[in-house]
CSV table of C-alpha atoms in Angstrom, one decimal:
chain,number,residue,atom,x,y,z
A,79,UNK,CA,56.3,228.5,68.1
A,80,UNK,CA,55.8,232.0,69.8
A,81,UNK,CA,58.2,231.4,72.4
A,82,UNK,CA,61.3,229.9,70.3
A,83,UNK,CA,60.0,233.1,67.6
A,84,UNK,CA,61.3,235.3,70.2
A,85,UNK,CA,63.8,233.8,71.6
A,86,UNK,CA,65.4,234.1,67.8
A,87,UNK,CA,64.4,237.7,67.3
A,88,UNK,CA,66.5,238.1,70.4
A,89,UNK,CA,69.0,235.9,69.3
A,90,UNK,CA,69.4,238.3,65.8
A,91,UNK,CA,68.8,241.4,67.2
A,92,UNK,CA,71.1,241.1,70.2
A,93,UNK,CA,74.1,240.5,69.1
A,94,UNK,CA,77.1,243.1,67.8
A,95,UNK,CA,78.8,242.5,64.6
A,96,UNK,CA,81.5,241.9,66.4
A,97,UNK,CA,80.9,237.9,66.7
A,98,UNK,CA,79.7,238.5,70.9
A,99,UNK,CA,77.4,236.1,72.2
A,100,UNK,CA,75.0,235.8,75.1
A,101,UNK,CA,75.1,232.6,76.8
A,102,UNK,CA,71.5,232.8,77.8
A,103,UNK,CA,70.7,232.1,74.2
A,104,UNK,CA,71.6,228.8,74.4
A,105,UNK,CA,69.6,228.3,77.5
A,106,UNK,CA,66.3,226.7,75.3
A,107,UNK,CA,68.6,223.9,72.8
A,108,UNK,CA,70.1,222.9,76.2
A,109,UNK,CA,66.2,221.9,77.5
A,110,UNK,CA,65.9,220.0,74.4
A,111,UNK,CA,69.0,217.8,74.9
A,112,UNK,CA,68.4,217.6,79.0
A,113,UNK,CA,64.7,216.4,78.4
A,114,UNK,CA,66.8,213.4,75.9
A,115,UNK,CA,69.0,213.0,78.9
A,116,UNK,CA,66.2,212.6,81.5
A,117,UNK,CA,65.0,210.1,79.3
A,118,UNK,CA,68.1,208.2,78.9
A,119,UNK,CA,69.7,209.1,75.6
A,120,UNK,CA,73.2,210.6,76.8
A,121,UNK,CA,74.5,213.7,74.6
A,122,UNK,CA,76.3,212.4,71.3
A,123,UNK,CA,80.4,213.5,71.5
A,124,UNK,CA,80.9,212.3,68.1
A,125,UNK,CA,78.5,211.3,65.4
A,126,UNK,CA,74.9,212.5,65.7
A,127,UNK,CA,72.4,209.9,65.3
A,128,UNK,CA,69.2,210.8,63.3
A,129,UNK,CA,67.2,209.1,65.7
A,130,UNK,CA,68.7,210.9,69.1
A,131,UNK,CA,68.1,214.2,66.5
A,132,UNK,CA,64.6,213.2,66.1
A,133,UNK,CA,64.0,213.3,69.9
A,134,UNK,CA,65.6,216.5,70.4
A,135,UNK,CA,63.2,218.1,68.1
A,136,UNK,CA,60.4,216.1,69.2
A,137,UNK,CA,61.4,217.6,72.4
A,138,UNK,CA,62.1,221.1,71.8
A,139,UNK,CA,58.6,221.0,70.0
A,140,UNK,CA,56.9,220.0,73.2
A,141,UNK,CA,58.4,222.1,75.3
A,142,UNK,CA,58.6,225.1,73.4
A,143,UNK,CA,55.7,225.3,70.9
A,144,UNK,CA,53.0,222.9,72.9
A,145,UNK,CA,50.3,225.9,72.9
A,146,UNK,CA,51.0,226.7,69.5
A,147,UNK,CA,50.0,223.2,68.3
A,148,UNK,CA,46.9,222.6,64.9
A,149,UNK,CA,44.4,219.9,64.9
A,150,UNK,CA,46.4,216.4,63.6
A,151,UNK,CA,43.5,215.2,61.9
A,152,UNK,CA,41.5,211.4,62.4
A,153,UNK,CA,45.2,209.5,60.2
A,154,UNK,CA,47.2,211.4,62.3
A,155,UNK,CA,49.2,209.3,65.0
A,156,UNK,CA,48.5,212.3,67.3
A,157,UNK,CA,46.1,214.8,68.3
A,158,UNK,CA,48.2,217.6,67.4
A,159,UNK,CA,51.4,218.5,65.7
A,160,UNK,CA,53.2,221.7,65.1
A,161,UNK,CA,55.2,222.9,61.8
A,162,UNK,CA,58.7,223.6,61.9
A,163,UNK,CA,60.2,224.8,58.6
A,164,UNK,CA,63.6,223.4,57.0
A,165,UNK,CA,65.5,226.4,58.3
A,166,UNK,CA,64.4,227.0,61.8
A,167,UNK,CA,64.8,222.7,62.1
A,168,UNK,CA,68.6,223.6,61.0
A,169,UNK,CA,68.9,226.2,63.5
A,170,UNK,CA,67.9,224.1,66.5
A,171,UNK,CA,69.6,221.2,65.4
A,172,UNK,CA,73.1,223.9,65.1
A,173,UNK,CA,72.6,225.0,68.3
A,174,UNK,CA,72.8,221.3,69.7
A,175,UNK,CA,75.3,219.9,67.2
A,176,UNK,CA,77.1,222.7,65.2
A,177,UNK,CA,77.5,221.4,61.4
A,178,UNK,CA,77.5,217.8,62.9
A,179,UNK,CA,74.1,217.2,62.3
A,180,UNK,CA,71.0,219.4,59.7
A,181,UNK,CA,67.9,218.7,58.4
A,182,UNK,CA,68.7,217.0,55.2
A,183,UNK,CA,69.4,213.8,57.2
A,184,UNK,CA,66.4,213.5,59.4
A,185,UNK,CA,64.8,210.5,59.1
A,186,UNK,CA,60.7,210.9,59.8
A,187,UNK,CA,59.8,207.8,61.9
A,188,UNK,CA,56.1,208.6,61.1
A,189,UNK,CA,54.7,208.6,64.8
A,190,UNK,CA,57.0,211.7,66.4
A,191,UNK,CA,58.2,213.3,63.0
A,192,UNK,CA,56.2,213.3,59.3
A,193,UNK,CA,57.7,215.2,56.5
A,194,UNK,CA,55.6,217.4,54.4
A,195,UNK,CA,55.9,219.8,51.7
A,196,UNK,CA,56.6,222.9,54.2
A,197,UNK,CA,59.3,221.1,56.5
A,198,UNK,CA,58.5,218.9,59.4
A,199,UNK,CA,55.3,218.0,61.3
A,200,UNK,CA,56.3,217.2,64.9
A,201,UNK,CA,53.8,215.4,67.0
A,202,UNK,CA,52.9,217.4,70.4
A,203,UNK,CA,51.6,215.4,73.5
A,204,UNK,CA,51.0,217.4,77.0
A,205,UNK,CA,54.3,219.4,76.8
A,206,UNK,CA,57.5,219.2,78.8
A,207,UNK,CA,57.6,221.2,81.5
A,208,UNK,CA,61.2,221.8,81.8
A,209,UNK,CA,63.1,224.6,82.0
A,210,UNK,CA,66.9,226.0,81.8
A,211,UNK,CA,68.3,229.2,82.9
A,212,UNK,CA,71.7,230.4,83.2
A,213,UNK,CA,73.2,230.9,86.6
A,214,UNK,CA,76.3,233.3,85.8
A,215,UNK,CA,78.4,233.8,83.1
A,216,UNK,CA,81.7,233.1,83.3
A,217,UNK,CA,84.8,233.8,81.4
A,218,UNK,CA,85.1,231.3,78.9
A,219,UNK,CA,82.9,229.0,77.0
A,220,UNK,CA,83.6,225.4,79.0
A,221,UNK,CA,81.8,224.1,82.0
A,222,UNK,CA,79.5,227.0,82.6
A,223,UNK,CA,76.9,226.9,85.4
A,224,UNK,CA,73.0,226.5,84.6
A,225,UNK,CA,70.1,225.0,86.4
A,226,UNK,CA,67.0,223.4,85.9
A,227,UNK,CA,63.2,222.7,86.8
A,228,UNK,CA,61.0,219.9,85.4
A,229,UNK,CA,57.5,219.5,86.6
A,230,UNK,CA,56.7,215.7,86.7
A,231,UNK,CA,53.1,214.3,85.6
A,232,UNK,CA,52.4,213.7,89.2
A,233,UNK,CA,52.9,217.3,90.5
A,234,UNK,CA,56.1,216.5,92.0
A,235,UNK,CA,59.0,219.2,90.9
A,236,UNK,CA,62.7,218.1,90.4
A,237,UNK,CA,65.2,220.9,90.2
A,238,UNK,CA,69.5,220.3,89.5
A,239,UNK,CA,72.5,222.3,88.4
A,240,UNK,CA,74.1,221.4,85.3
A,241,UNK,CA,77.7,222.0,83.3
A,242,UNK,CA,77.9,222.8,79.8
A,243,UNK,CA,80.5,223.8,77.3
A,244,UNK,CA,80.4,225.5,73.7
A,245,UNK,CA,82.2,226.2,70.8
A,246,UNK,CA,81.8,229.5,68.4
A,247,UNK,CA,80.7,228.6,65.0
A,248,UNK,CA,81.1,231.9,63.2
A,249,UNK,CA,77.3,231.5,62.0
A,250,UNK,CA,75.8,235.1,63.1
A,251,UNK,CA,72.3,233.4,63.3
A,252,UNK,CA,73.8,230.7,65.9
A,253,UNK,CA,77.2,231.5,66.8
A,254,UNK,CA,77.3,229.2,69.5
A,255,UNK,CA,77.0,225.1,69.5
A,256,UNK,CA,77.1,223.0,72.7
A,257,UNK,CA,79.9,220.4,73.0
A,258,UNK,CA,79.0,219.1,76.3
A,259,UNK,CA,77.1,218.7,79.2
A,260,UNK,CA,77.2,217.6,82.3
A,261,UNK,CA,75.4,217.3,85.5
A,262,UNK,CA,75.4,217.2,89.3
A,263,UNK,CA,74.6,213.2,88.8
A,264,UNK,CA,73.6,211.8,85.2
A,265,UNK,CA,70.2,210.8,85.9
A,266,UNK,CA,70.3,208.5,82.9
A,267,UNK,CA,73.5,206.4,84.5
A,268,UNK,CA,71.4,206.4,87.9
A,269,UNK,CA,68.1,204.5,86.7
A,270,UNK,CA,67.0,201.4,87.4
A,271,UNK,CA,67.4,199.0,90.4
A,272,UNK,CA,69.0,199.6,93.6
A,273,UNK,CA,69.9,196.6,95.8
A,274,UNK,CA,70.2,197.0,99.6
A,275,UNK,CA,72.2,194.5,101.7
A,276,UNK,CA,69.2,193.5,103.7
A,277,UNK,CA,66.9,192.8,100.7
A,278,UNK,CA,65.3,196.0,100.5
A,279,UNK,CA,64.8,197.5,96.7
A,280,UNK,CA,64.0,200.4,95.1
A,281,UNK,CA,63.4,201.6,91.3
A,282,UNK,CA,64.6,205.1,90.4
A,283,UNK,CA,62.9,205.6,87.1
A,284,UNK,CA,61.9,208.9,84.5
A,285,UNK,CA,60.2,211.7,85.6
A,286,UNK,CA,62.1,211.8,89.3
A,287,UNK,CA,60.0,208.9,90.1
A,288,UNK,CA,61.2,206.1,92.7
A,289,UNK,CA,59.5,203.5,94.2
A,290,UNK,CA,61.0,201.3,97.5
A,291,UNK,CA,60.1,197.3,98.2
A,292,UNK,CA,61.1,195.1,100.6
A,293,UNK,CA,62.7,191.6,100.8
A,294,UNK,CA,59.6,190.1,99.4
A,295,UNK,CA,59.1,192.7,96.7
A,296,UNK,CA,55.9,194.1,98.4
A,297,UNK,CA,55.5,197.9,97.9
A,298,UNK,CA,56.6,200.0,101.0
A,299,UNK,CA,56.0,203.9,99.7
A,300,UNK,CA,56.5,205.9,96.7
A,301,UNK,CA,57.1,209.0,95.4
A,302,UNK,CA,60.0,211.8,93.7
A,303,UNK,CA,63.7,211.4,94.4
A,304,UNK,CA,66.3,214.0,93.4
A,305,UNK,CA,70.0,214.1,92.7
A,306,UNK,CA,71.9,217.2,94.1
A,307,UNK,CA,75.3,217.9,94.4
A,308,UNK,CA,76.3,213.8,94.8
A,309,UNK,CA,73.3,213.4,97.1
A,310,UNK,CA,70.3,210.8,96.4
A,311,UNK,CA,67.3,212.1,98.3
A,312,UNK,CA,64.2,210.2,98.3
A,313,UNK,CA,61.2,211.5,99.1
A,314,UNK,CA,58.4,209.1,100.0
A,315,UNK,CA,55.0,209.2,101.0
A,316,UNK,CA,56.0,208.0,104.6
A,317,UNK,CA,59.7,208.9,104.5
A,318,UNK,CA,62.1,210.9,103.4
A,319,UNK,CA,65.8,209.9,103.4
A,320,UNK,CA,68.9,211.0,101.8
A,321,UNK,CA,73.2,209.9,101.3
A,322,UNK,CA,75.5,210.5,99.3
A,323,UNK,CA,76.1,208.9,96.1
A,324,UNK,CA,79.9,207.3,95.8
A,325,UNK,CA,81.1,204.6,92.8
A,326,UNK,CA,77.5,203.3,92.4
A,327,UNK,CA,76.7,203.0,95.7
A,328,UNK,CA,74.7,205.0,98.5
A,329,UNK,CA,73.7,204.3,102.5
A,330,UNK,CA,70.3,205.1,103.7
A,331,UNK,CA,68.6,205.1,106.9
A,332,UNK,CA,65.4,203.0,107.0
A,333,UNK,CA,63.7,202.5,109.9
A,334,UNK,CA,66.5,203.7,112.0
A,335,UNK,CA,68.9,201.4,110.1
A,336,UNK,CA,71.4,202.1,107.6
A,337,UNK,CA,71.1,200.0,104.5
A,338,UNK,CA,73.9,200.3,102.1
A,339,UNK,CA,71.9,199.9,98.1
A,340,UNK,CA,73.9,198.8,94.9
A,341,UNK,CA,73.2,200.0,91.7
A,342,UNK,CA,72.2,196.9,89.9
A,343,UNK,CA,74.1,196.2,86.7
């Protein structure tokens, strides 16, 4: 909890009376709902669901308080968890949602999230090595520039820009909530099977990992992709190639050929 525990000191202390914010502050609740993204649960506009709040949590606990974690006990469902308390659990979940969404409507599913007589236990696995920063600030609170870093499980590093836009909530402990976000490409919409048009496959899947086949579905290479400014780029273990993404739809050279791949539905 050490690292949220400052970012709120600097939160509180930071700010003048005068309802000023820093957009940096909302730099950690916007890790919490891109690791939901990456994982393909797209940002709620409208009614929050109390199992897309449970992930957030469960994912602002990973990334934020991993090395902070206690012993879960042998009944536990994990190895260790890490105790959030009623109000800091309402001040993450107003950073992501304003008023849309607090604590008194979390439903515990018993494996990520237990309820005890303090708050919330909230299971920790290996972390979540992600990361957002803010690039500049700009003069208004919609579509403002910030980038990211995520360090997948097999040492491969995926890096992206991403929108977002806020709303002031006249709360001095979070006077900001996020409204929106949005990326270079929505890895979420971009998973699953590609289809060339000479049989060739590939798989983008979580983490920034892809794997390519051919005709016969026999393995050809694997490895990391990434999604920058409209470009796919795919990064193999004996090739690299790269086009631009357009209505579904991106060319790549194989081989010295260009294959055109569909996003299967």
């Amino acid at each position: 909890m050490k690292k949220l525990f400052v970012l709120l000191l600097l939160l509180l202390f930071s700010l003048p009376a005068a309802a000023a914010y820093d957009l940096s502050d909302m730099e950690a609740p916007l890790a919490g709902v891109l690791a939901c993204r990456m994982n393909g649960l797209p940002y709620p506009q409208d009614e929050v669901d109390p199992g897309y709040a449970l992930e957030y949590l469960f994912y602002m606990a990973n990334i934020f308080c991993a090395e902070d974690g206690e012993p879960a006990g042998e009944d536990a469902p994990w190895e260790a968890y890490v105790l959030v308390d009623p109000e800091e659990a309402d001040l993450w979940l107003s950073w992501a949602f304003g008023d849309r969404f607090t604590s008194d409507a979390l439903l515990p599913d018993g494996e990520k999230l237990l309820a005890c007589e303090e708050g919330w236990r909230i299971g920790l696995a290996d972390g979540y090595p992600l990361s957002v920063s803010l690039l500049e600030a700009g003069g208004s609170l919609t579509d403002q520039p910030f980038e990211y870093r995520f360090e997948a499980s097999d040492g491969t590093v995926r890096t992206g820009q991403l929108l977002a836009s806020f709303r002031e909530t006249g709360d001095p402990e979070a006077p900001l909530a996020l409204t929106a976000l949005s990326m270079d490409e929505d890895p979420g919409s971009l998973m699953g099977n590609w289809t060339g048009d000479n049989g060739y496959w590939f798989s983008l899947m979580e983490e920034g990992l892809v794997f390519l086949f051919d005709g016969d579905s026999a393995l050809l290479g694997q490895g990391s992709y990434t999604l920058e400014e409209g470009t796919l780029t795919l990064d193999l273990d004996n090739l690299q190639c790269s086009g631009p993404i357009t209505g579904g739809q991106v060319p790549l050279t194989l081989d010295g050929v260009e294959v055109l791949f569909t996003l299967a539905p």
